[in-house]
mmCIF file of C-alpha atoms and ligand atoms in Angstrom:
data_model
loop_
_atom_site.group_PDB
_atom_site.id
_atom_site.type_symbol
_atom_site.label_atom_id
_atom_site.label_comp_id
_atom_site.label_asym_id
_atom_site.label_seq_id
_atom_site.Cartn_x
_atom_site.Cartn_y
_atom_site.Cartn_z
ATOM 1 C CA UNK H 1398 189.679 226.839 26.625
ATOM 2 C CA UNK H 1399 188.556 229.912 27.887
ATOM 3 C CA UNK H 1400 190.414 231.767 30.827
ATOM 4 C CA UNK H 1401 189.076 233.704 33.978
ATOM 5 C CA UNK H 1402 189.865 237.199 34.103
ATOM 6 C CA UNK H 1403 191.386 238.060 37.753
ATOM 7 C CA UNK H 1404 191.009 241.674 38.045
ATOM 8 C CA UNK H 1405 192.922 243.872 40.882
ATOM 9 C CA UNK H 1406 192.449 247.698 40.667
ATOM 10 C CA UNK H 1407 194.887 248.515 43.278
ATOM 11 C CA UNK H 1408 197.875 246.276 42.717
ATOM 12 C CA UNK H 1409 201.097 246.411 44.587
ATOM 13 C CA UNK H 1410 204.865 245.234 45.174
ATOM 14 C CA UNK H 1411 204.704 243.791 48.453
ATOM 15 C CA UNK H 1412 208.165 243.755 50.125
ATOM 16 C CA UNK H 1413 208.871 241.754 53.667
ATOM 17 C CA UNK H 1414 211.693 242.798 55.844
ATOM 18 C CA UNK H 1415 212.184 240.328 58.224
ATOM 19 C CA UNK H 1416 213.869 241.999 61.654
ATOM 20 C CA UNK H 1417 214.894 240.321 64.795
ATOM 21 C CA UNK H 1418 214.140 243.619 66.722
ATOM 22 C CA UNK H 1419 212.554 246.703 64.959
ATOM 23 C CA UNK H 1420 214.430 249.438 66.521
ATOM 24 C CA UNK H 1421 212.293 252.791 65.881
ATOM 25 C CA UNK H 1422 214.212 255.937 65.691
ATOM 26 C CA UNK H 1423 217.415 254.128 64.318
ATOM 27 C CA UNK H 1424 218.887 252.468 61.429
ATOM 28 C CA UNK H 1425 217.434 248.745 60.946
ATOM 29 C CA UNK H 1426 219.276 246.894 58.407
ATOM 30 C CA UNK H 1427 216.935 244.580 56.370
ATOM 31 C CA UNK H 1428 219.265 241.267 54.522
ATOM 32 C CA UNK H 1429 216.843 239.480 53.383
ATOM 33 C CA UNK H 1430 214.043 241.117 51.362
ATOM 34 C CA UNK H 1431 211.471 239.235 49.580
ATOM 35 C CA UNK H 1432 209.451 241.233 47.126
ATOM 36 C CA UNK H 1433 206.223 239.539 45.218
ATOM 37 C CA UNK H 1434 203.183 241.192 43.016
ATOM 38 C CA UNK H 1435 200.979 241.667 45.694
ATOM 39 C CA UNK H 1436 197.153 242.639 45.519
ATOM 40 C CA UNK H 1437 194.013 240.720 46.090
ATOM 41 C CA UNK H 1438 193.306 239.619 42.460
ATOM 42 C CA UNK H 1439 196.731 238.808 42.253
ATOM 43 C CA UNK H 1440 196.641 236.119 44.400
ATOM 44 C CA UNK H 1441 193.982 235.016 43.150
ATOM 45 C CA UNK H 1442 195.530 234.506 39.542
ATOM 46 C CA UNK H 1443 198.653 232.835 41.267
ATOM 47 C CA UNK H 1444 196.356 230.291 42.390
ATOM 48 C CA UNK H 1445 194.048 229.507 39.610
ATOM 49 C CA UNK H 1446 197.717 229.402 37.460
ATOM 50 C CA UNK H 1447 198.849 226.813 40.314
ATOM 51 C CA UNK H 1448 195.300 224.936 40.021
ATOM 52 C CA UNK H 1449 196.135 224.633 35.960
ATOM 53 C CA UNK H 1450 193.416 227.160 35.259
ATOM 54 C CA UNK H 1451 193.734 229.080 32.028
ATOM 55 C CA UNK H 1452 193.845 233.394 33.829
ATOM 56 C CA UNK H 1453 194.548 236.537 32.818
ATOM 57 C CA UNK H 1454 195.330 238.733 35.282
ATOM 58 C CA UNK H 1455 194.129 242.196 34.943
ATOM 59 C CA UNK H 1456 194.067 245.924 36.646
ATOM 60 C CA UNK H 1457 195.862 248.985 36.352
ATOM 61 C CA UNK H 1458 199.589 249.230 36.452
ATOM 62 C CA UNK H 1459 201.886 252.464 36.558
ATOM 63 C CA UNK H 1460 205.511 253.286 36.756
ATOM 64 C CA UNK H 1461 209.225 250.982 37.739
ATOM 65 C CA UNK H 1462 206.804 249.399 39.842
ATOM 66 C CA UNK H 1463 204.120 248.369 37.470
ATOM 67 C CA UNK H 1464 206.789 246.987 35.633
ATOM 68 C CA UNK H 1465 208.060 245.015 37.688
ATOM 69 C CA UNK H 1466 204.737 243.141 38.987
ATOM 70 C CA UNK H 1467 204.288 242.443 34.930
ATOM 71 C CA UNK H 1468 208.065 240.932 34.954
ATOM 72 C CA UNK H 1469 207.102 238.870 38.371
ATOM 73 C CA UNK H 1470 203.752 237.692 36.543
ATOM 74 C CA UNK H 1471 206.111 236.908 32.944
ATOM 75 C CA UNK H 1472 208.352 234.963 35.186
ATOM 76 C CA UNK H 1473 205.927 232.615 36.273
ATOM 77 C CA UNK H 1474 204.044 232.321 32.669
ATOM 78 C CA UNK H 1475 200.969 234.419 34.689
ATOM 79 C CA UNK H 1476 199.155 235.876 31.760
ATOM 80 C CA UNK H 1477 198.008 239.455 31.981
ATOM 81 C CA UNK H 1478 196.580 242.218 30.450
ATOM 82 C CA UNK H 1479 196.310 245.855 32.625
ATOM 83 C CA UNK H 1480 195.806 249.201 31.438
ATOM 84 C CA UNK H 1481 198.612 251.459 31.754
ATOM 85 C CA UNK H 1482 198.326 254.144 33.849
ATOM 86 C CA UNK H 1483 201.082 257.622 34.021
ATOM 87 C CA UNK H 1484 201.386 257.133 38.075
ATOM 88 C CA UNK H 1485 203.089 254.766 40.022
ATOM 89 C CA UNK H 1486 201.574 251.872 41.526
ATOM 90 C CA UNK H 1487 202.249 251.019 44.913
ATOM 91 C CA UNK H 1488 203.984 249.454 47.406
ATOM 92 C CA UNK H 1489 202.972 247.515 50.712
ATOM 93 C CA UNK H 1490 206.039 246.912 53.324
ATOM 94 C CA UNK H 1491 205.414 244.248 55.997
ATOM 95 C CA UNK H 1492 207.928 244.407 59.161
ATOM 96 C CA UNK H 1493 208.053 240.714 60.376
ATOM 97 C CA UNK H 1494 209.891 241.653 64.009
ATOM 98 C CA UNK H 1495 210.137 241.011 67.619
ATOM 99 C CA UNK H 1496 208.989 237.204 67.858
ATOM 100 C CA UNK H 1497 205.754 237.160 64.639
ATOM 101 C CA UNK H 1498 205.267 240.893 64.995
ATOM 102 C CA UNK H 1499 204.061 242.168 62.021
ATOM 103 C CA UNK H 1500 204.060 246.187 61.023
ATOM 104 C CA UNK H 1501 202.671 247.089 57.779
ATOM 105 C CA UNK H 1502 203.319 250.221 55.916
ATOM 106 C CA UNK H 1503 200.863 250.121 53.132
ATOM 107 C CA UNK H 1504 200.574 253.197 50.190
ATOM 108 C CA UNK H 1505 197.311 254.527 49.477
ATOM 109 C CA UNK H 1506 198.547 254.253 46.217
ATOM 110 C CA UNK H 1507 197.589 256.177 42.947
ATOM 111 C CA UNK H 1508 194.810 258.554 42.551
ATOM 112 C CA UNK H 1509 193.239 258.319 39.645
ATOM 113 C CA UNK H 1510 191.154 260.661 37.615
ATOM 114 C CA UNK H 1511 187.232 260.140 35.801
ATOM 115 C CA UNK H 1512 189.072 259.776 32.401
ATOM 116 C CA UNK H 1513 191.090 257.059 34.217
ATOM 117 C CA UNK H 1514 187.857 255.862 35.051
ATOM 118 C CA UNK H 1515 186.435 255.736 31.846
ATOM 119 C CA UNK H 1516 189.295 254.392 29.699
ATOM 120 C CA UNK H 1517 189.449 251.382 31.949
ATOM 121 C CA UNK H 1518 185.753 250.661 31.638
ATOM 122 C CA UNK H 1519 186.843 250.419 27.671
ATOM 123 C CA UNK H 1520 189.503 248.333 28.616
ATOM 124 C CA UNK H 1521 187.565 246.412 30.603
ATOM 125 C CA UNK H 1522 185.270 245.409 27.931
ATOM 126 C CA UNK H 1523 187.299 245.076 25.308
ATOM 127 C CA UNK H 1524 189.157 242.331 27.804
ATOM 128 C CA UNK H 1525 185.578 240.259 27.912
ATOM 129 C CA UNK H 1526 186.696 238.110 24.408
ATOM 130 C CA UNK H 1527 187.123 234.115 25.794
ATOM 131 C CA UNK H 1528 186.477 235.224 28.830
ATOM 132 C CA UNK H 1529 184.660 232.823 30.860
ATOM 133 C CA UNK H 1530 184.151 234.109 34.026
ATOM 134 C CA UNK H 1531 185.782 237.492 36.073
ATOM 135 C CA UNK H 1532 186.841 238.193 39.624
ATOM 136 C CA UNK H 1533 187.372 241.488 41.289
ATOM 137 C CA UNK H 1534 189.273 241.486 44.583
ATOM 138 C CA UNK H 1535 190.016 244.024 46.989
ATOM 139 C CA UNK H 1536 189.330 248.239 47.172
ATOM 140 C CA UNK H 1537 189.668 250.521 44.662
ATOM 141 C CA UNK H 1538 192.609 252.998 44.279
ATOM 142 C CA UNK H 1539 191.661 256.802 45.315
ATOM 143 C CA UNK H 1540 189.915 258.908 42.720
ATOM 144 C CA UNK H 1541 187.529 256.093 41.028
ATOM 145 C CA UNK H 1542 183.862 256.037 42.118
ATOM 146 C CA UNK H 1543 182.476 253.990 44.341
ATOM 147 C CA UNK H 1544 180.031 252.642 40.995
ATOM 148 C CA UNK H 1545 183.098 251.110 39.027
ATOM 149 C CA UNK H 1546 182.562 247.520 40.135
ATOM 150 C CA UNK H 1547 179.114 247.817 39.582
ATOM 151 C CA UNK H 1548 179.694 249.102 36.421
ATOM 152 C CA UNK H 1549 182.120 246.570 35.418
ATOM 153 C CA UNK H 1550 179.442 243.873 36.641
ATOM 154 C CA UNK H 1551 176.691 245.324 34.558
ATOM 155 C CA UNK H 1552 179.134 245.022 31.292
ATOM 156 C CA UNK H 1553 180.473 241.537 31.806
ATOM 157 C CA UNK H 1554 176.254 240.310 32.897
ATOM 158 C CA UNK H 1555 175.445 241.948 29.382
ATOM 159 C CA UNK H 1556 177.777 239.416 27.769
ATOM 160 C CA UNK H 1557 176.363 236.256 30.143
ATOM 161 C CA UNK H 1558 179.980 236.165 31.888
ATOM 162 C CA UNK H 1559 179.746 235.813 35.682
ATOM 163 C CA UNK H 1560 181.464 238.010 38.107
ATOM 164 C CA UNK H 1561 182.950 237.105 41.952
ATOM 165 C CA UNK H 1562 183.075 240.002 43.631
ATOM 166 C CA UNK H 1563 185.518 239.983 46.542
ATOM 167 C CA UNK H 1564 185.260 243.544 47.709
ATOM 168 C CA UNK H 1565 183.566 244.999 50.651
ATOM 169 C CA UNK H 1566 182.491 248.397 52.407
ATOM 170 C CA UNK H 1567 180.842 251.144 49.909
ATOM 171 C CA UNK H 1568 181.767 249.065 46.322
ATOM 172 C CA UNK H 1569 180.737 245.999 47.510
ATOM 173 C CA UNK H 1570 176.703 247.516 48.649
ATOM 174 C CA UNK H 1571 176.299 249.407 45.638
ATOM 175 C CA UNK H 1572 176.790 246.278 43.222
ATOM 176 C CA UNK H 1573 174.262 244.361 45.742
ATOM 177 C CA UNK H 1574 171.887 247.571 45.033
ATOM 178 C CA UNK H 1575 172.028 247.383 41.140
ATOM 179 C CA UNK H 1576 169.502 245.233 38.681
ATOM 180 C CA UNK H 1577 173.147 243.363 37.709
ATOM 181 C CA UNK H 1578 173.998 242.014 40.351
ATOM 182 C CA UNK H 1579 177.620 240.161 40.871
ATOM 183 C CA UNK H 1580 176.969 235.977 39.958
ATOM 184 C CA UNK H 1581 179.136 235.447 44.002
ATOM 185 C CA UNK H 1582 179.893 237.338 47.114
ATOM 186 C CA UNK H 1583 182.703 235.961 49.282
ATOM 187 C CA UNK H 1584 182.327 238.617 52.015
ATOM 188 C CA UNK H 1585 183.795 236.981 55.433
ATOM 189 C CA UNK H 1586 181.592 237.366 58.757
ATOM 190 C CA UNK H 1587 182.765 240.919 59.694
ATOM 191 C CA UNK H 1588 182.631 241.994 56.059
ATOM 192 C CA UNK H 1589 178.825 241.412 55.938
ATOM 193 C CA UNK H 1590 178.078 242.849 60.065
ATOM 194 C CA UNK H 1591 179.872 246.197 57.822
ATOM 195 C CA UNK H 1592 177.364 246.082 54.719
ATOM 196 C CA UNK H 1593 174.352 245.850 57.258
ATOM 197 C CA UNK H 1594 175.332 248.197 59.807
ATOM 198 C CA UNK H 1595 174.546 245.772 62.416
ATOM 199 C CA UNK H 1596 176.833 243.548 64.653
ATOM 200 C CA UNK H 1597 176.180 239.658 64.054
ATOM 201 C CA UNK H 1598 176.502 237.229 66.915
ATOM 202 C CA UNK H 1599 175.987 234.282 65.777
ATOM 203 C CA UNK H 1600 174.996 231.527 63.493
ATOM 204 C CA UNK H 1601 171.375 231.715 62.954
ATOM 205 C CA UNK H 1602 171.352 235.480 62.737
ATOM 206 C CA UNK H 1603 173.788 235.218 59.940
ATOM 207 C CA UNK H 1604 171.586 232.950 58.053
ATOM 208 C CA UNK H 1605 168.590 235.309 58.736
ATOM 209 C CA UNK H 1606 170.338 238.293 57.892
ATOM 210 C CA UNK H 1607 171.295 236.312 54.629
ATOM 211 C CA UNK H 1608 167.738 235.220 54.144
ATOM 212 C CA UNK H 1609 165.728 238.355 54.673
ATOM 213 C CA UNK H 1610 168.087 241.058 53.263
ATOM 214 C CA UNK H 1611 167.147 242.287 50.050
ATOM 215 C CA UNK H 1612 170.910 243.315 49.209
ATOM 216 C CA UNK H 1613 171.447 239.521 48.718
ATOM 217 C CA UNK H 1614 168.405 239.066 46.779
ATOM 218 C CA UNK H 1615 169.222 237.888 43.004
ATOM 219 C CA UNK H 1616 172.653 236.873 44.010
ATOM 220 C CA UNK H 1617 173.460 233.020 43.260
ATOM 221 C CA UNK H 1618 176.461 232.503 45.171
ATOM 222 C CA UNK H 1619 177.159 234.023 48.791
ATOM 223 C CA UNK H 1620 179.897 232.255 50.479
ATOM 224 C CA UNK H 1621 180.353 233.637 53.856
ATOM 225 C CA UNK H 1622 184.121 232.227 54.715
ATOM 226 C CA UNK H 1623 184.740 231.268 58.500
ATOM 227 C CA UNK H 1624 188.246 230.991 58.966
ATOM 228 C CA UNK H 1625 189.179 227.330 60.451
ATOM 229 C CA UNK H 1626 185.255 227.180 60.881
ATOM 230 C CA UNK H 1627 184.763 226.761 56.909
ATOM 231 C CA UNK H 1628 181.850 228.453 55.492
ATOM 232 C CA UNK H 1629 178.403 229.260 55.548
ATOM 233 C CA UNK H 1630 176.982 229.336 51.635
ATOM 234 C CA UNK H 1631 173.681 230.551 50.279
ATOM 235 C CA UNK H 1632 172.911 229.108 46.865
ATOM 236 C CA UNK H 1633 169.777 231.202 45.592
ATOM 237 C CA UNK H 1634 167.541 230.201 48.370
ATOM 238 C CA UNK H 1635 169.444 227.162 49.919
ATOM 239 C CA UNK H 1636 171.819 226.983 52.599
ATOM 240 C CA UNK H 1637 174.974 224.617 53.300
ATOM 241 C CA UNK H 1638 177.713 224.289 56.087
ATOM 242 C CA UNK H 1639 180.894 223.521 54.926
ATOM 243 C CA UNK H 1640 183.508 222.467 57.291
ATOM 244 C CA UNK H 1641 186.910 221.285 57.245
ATOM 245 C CA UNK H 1642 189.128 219.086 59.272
ATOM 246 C CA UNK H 1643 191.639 220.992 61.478
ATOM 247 C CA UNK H 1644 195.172 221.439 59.785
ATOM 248 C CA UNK H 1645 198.455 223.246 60.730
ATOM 249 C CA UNK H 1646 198.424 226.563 59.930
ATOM 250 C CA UNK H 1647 201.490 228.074 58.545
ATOM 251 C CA UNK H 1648 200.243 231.280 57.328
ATOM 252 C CA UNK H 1649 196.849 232.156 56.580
ATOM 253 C CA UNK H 1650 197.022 235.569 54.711
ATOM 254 C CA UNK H 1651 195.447 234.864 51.382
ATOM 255 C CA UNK H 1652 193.149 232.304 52.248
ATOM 256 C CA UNK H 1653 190.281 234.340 51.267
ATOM 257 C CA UNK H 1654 191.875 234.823 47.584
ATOM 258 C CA UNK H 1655 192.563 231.375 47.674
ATOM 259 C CA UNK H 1656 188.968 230.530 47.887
ATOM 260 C CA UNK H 1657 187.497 232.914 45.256
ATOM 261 C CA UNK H 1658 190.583 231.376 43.343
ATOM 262 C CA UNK H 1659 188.910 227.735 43.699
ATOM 263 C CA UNK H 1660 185.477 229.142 43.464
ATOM 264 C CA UNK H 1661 186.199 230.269 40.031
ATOM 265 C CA UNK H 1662 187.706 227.536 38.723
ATOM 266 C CA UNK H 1663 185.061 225.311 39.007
ATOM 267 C CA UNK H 1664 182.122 227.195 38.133
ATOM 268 C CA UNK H 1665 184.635 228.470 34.985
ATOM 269 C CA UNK H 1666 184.428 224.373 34.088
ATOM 270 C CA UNK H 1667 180.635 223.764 34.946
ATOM 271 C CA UNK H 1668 181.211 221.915 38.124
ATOM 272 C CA UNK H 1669 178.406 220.936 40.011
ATOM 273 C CA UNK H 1670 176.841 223.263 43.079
ATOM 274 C CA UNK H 1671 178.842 220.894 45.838
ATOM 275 C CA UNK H 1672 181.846 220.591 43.582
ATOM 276 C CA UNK H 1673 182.187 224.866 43.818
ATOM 277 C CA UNK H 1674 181.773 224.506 47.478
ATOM 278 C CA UNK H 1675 184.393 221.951 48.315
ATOM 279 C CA UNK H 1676 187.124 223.523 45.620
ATOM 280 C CA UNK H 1677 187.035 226.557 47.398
ATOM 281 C CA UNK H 1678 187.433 224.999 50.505
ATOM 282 C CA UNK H 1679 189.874 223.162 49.518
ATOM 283 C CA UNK H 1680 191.694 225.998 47.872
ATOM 284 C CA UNK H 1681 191.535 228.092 51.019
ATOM 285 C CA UNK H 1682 192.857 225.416 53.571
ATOM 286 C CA UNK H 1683 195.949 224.404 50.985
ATOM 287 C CA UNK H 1684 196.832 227.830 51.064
ATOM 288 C CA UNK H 1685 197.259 228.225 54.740
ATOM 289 C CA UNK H 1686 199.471 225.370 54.491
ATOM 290 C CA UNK H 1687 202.062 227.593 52.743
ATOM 291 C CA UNK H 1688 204.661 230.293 54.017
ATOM 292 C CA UNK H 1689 203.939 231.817 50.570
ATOM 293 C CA UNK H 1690 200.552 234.310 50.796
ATOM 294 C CA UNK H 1691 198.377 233.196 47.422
ATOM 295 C CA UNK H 1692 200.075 230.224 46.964
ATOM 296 C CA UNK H 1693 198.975 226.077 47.226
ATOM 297 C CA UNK H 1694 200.316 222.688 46.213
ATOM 298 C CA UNK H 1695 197.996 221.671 43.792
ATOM 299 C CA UNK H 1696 199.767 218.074 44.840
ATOM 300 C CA UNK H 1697 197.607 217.608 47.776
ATOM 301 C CA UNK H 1698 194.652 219.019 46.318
ATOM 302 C CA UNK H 1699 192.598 215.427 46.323
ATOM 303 C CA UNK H 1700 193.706 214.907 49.850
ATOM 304 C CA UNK H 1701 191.753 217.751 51.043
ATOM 305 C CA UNK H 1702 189.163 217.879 49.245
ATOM 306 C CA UNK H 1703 187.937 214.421 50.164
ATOM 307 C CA UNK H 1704 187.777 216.069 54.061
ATOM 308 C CA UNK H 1705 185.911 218.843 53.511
ATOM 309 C CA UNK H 1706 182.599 217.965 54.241
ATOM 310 C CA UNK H 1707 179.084 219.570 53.787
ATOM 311 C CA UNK H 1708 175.753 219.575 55.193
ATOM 312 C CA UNK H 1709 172.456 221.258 53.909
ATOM 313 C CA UNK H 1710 170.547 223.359 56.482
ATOM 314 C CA UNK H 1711 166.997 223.968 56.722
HETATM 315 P P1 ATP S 1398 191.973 236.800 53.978
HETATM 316 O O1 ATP S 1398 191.386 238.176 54.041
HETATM 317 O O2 ATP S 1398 193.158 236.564 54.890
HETATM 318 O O3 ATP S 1398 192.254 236.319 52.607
HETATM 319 P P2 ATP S 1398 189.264 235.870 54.603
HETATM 320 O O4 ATP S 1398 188.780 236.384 55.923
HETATM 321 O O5 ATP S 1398 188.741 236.458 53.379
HETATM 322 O O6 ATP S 1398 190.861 235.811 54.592
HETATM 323 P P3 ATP S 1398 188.985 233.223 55.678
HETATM 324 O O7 ATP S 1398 187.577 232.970 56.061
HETATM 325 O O8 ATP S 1398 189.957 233.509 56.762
HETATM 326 O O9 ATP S 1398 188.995 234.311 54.533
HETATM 327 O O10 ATP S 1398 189.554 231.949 54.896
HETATM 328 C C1 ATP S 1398 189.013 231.457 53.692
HETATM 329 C C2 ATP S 1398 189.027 229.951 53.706
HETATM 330 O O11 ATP S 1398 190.366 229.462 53.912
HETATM 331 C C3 ATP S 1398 188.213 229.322 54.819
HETATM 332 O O12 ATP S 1398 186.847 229.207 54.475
HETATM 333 C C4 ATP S 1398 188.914 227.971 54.978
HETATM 334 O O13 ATP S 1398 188.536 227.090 53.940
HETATM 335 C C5 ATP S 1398 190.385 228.335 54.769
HETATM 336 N N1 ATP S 1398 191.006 228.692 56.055
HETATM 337 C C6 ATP S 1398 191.260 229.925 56.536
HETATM 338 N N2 ATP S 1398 191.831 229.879 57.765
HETATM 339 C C7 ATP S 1398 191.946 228.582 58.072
HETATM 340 C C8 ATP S 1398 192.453 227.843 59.201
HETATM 341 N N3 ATP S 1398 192.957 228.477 60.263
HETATM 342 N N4 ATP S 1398 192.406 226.489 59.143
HETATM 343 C C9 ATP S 1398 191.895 225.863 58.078
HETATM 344 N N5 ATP S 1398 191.398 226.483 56.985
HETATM 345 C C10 ATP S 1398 191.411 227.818 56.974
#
């Protein structure tokens, strides 16, 4: 079968220190660390690998720490396939302190050159073979121009493969500007007030703004996710409300990757239009059901699916 390509440009080792009290201006001892591949696209390739989904994840990797994101993704049989890079990727500290504080210290990360820029394009290309469909998630690292996902959507359209696009701000307008546009958007509410300029307050301006905008124009999927509220979807010129039954929330971080995660795997096995809806639903609420951030039980995936429901608006 062929696999989905999950790419992240900006990759990370994300490392959790879990505190009682965060003293500042002292020493805080941390005893139990927890250190994952972290990045956008990497959660997504967690979850299509949990959902039995043939993946490759993809990127650029540098350094110790590049290495040891590629050992994380060997130990869990996570294919991948990144371009090598002479800097160090990054890492991304979250302080859990002080009663479900939470203090992030996050690395810009590497900052990469045009040459950088072009070699990956090559890579990127030459990663297309069985490919059947690609994701991008999350910004890009310092250095690389604001075109690159547009670029990279243009090459994988060429060769018919469809591309999710789970990016926002600058990359995310100028792909919606090009003749290739990305096959799905899965911008969240706030994501899409950004792209317009404009604050959105509510429902039917969201599905006007969707409507009318020529930036969506030419793009099949938009799946607007709404936290606990589901989603609103445009499918070329339809529109659907997807909700979901309330559930308890352990953590919610990821649920967004989750659902590109679910999103790709059925349109990667020709699933029907409500059949792509309701996996990434699904996908998204089994996620939130999990300490672990980009991570479901596959187990209960029929459960949940069978409560998501979904109604076609007018
Ligand atoms: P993130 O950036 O944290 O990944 P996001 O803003 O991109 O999140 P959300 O809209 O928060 O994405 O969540 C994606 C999907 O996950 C939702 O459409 C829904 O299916 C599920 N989900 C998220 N939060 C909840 C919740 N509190 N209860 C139930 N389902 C949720």
């Amino acid at each position: 079968a062929k696999s989905i390509l999950a790419v992240t440009m900006n990759p990370s080792v994300d490392i959790s220190y879990p505190l009682e009290r965060l003293q500042l201006n002292s020493v805080n001892r941390v005893t139990e660390v927890t250190k994952t591949a972290g990045g956008k696209g990497l959660n997504v390739a967690r979850v299509l690998h949990q959902l039995n989904s043939p993946v490759v994840a993809s990127g650029v990797l540098g350094g110790t720490i590049g290495q040891f994101i590629q050992k994380k993704l060997d130990e869990t049989n996570i294919k991948h396939n990144f371009m090598p890079i002479d800097q160090e990727s990054r890492n991304c500290i979250a302080i859990l302190h002080d009663d479900m504080q939470q203090t992030e210290l996050l690395e810009t990360g590497p900052l990469l050159t045009d040459k950088d820029e072009a070699n990956y394009l090559k890579h990127f290309k030459n990663s297309l073979d069985g490919i059947s469909v690609v994701t991008i998630s999350g910004s890009l690292p310092k250095g690389l121009s604001m075109e690159l996902y547009a670029k990279m959507i243009e090459i994988a359209s060429i060769k018919e493969i469809p591309v999710l696009l789970d990016s926002s701000g600058e990359p995310l307008k100028v792909s919606l500007s090009r003749k290739h546009k990305p096959f799905l958007i899965k911008p969240n509410q706030e994501e899409i007030a950004q792209l317009i300029a404009k604050p959105i307050n509510d429902f039917v301006e969201l599905q006007e703004v969707l409507a009318t905008n020529p930036l969506f124009e030419g793009v099949e999927w938009v799946v607007i996710s709404l936290g606990a509220d589901g989603a609103l979807v445009k499918h070329n010129t339809e529109f659907f409300r997807l909700t979901i039954p309330k559930i308890d929330v352990v953590n919610p971080v990821g649920s967004g990757d989750s659902t590109v995660a679910g999103l790709a795997s059925a349109i990667a096995t020709g699933a029907d239009n409500v059949e792509v809806m309701k996996t990434g639903m699904t996908t998204g609420m089994l996620n939130t059901m999990e300490k672990k951030t980009g991570f479901i039980n596959n187990d209960l995936f029929n459960e949940y699916y069978k409560k998501v429901t979904l109604k076609k608006l007018n």
